[in-house]
CSV table of C-alpha atoms in Angstrom, one decimal:
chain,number,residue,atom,x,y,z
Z,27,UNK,CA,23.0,-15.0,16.4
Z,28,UNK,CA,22.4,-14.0,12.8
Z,29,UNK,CA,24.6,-11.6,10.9
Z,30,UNK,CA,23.4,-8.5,9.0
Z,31,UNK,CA,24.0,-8.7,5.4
Z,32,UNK,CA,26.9,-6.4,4.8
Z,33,UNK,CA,24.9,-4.4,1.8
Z,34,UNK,CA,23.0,-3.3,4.7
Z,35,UNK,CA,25.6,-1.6,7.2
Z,36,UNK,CA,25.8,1.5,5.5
Z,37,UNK,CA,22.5,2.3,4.4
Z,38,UNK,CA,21.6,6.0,4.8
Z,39,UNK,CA,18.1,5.6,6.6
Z,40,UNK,CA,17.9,9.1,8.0
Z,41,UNK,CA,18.8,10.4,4.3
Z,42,UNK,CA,16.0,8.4,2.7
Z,43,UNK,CA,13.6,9.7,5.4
Z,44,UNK,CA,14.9,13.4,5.2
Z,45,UNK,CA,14.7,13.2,0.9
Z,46,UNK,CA,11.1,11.7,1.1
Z,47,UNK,CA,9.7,13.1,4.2
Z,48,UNK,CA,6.3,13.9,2.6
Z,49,UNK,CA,5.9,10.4,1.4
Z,50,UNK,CA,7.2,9.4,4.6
Z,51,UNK,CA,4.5,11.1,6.6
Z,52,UNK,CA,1.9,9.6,3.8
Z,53,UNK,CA,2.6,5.9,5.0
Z,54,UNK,CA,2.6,6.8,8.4
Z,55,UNK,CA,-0.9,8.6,7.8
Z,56,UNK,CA,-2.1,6.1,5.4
Z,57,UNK,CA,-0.7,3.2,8.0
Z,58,UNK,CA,-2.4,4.7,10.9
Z,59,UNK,CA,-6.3,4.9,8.7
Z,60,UNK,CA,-5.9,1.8,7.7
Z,61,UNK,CA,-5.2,0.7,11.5
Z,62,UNK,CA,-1.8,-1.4,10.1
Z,63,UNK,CA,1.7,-1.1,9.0
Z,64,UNK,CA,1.5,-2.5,5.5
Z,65,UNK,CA,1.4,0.6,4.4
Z,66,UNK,CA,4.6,2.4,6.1
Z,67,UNK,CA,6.2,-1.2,5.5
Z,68,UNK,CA,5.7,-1.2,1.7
Z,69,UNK,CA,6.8,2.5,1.6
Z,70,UNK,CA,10.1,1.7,3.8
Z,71,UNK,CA,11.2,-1.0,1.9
Z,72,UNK,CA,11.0,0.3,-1.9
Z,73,UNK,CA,13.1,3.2,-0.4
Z,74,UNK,CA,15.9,0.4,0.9
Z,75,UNK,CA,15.5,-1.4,-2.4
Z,76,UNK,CA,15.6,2.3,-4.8
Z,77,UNK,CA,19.0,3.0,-2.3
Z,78,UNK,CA,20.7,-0.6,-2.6
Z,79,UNK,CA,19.5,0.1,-6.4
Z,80,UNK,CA,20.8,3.6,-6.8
Z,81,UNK,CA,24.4,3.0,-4.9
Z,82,UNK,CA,24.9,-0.4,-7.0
Z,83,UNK,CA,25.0,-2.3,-4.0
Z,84,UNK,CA,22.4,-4.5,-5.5
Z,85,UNK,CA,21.7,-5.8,-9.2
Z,86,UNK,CA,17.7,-5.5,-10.0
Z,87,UNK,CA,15.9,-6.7,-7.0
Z,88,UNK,CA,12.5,-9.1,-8.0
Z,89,UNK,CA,9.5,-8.6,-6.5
Z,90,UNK,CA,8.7,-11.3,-4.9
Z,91,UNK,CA,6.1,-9.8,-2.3
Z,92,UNK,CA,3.2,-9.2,-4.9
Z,93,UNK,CA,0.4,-8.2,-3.5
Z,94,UNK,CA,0.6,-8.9,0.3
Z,95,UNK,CA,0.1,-5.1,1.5
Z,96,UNK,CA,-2.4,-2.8,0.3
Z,97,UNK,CA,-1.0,-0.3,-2.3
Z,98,UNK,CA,-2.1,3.3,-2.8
Z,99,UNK,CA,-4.8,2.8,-5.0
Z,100,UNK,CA,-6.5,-0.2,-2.5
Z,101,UNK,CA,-5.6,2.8,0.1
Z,102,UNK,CA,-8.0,5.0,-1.5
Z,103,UNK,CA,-10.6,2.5,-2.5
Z,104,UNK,CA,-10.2,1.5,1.6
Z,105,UNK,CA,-10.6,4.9,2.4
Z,106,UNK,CA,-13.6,5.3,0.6
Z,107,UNK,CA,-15.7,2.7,1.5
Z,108,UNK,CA,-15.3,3.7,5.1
Z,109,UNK,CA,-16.5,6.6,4.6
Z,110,UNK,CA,-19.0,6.0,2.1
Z,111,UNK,CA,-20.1,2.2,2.4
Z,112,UNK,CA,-22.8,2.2,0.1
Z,113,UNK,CA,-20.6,3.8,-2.7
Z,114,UNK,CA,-20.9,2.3,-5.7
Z,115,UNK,CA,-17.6,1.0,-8.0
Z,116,UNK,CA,-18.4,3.5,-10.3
Z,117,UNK,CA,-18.1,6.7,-7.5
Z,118,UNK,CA,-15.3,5.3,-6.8
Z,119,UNK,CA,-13.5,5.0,-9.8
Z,120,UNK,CA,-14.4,9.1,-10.7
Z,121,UNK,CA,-13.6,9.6,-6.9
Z,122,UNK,CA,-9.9,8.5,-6.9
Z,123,UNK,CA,-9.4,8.8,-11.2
Z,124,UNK,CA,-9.1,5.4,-11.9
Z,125,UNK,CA,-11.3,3.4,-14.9
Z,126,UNK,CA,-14.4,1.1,-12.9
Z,127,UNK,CA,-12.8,-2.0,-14.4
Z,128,UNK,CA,-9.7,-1.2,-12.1
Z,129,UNK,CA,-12.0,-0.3,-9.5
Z,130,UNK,CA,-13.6,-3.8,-9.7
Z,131,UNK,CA,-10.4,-5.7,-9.9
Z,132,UNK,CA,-9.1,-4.0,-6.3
Z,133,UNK,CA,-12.3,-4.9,-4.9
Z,134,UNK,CA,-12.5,-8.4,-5.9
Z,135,UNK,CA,-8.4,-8.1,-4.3
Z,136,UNK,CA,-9.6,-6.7,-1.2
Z,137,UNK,CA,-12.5,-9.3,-1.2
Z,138,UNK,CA,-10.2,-12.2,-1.4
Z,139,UNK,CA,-7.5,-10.6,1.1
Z,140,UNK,CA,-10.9,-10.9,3.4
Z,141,UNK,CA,-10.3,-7.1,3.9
Z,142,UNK,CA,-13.5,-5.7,2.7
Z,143,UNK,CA,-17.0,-8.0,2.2
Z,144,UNK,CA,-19.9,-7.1,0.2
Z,145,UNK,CA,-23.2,-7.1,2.5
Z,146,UNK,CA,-26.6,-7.8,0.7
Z,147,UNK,CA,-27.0,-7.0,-3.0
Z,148,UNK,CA,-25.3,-5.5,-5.5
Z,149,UNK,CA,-28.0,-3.1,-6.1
Z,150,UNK,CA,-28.8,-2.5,-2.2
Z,151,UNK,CA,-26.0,-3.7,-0.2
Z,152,UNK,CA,-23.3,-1.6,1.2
Z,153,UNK,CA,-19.3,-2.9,1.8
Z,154,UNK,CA,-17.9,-3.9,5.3
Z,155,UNK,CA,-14.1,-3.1,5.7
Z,156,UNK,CA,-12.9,-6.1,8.3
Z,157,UNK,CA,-10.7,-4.6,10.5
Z,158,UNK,CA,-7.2,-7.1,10.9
């Protein structure tokens, strides 16, 4: 049976939860309207790393899981076009404060995640979200 890493035994879970309980709730909400647990996953794991981080049980951790979950801003953008498919990048980028080229670079990432797809044109088509 594998062993748990010893940097690990003494990690103060219920303290990270208790001093971020608002975010906390966010990736549970954000988790749950994006119908997966990247979200909540992402958030849990930057608190272990900022813990192991803050306590020096840990030099500088890399990240090495660019990428792979949906951050905040691909949250949003998410959010949006499933409430609003026929929005347009520019709505978007006003809607959540971001600049449209941003806009257009998370929705070319969500395009080749295969979580969103464009349907018909650019000037009449509207954006599936693919549910995974």
């Amino acid at each position: 049976m594998g062993k748990l890493n010893p940097v690990f035994e003494h990690l103060p879970v219920e303290n990270m939860v208790f001093s971020n309980q608002q975010q906390y709730y966010d990736a549970i909400a954000a988790s749950t309207a994006a119908g997966q647990s990247g979200p909540f996953i992402d958030f849990m794991l930057t608190e272990i790393r900022d813990t192991l981080e803050k306590h020096k049980a840990i030099e500088k951790v890399p990240n090495k899981v660019p990428n792979k979950v949906p951050n905040k801003s691909e949250i949003n953008v998410l959010d949006l076009l499933l409430k609003s498919p026929n929005i347009t990048a520019s709505a978007i980028a006003m809607e959540i404060g971001l600049t449209d080229r941003a806009v257009r670079k998370i929705l070319s990432s969500l395009k080749e995640q295969g979580l969103i797809e464009r349907i018909g044109s650019n000037k009449s088509g509207y954006w599936k979200v693919n549910q995974k």
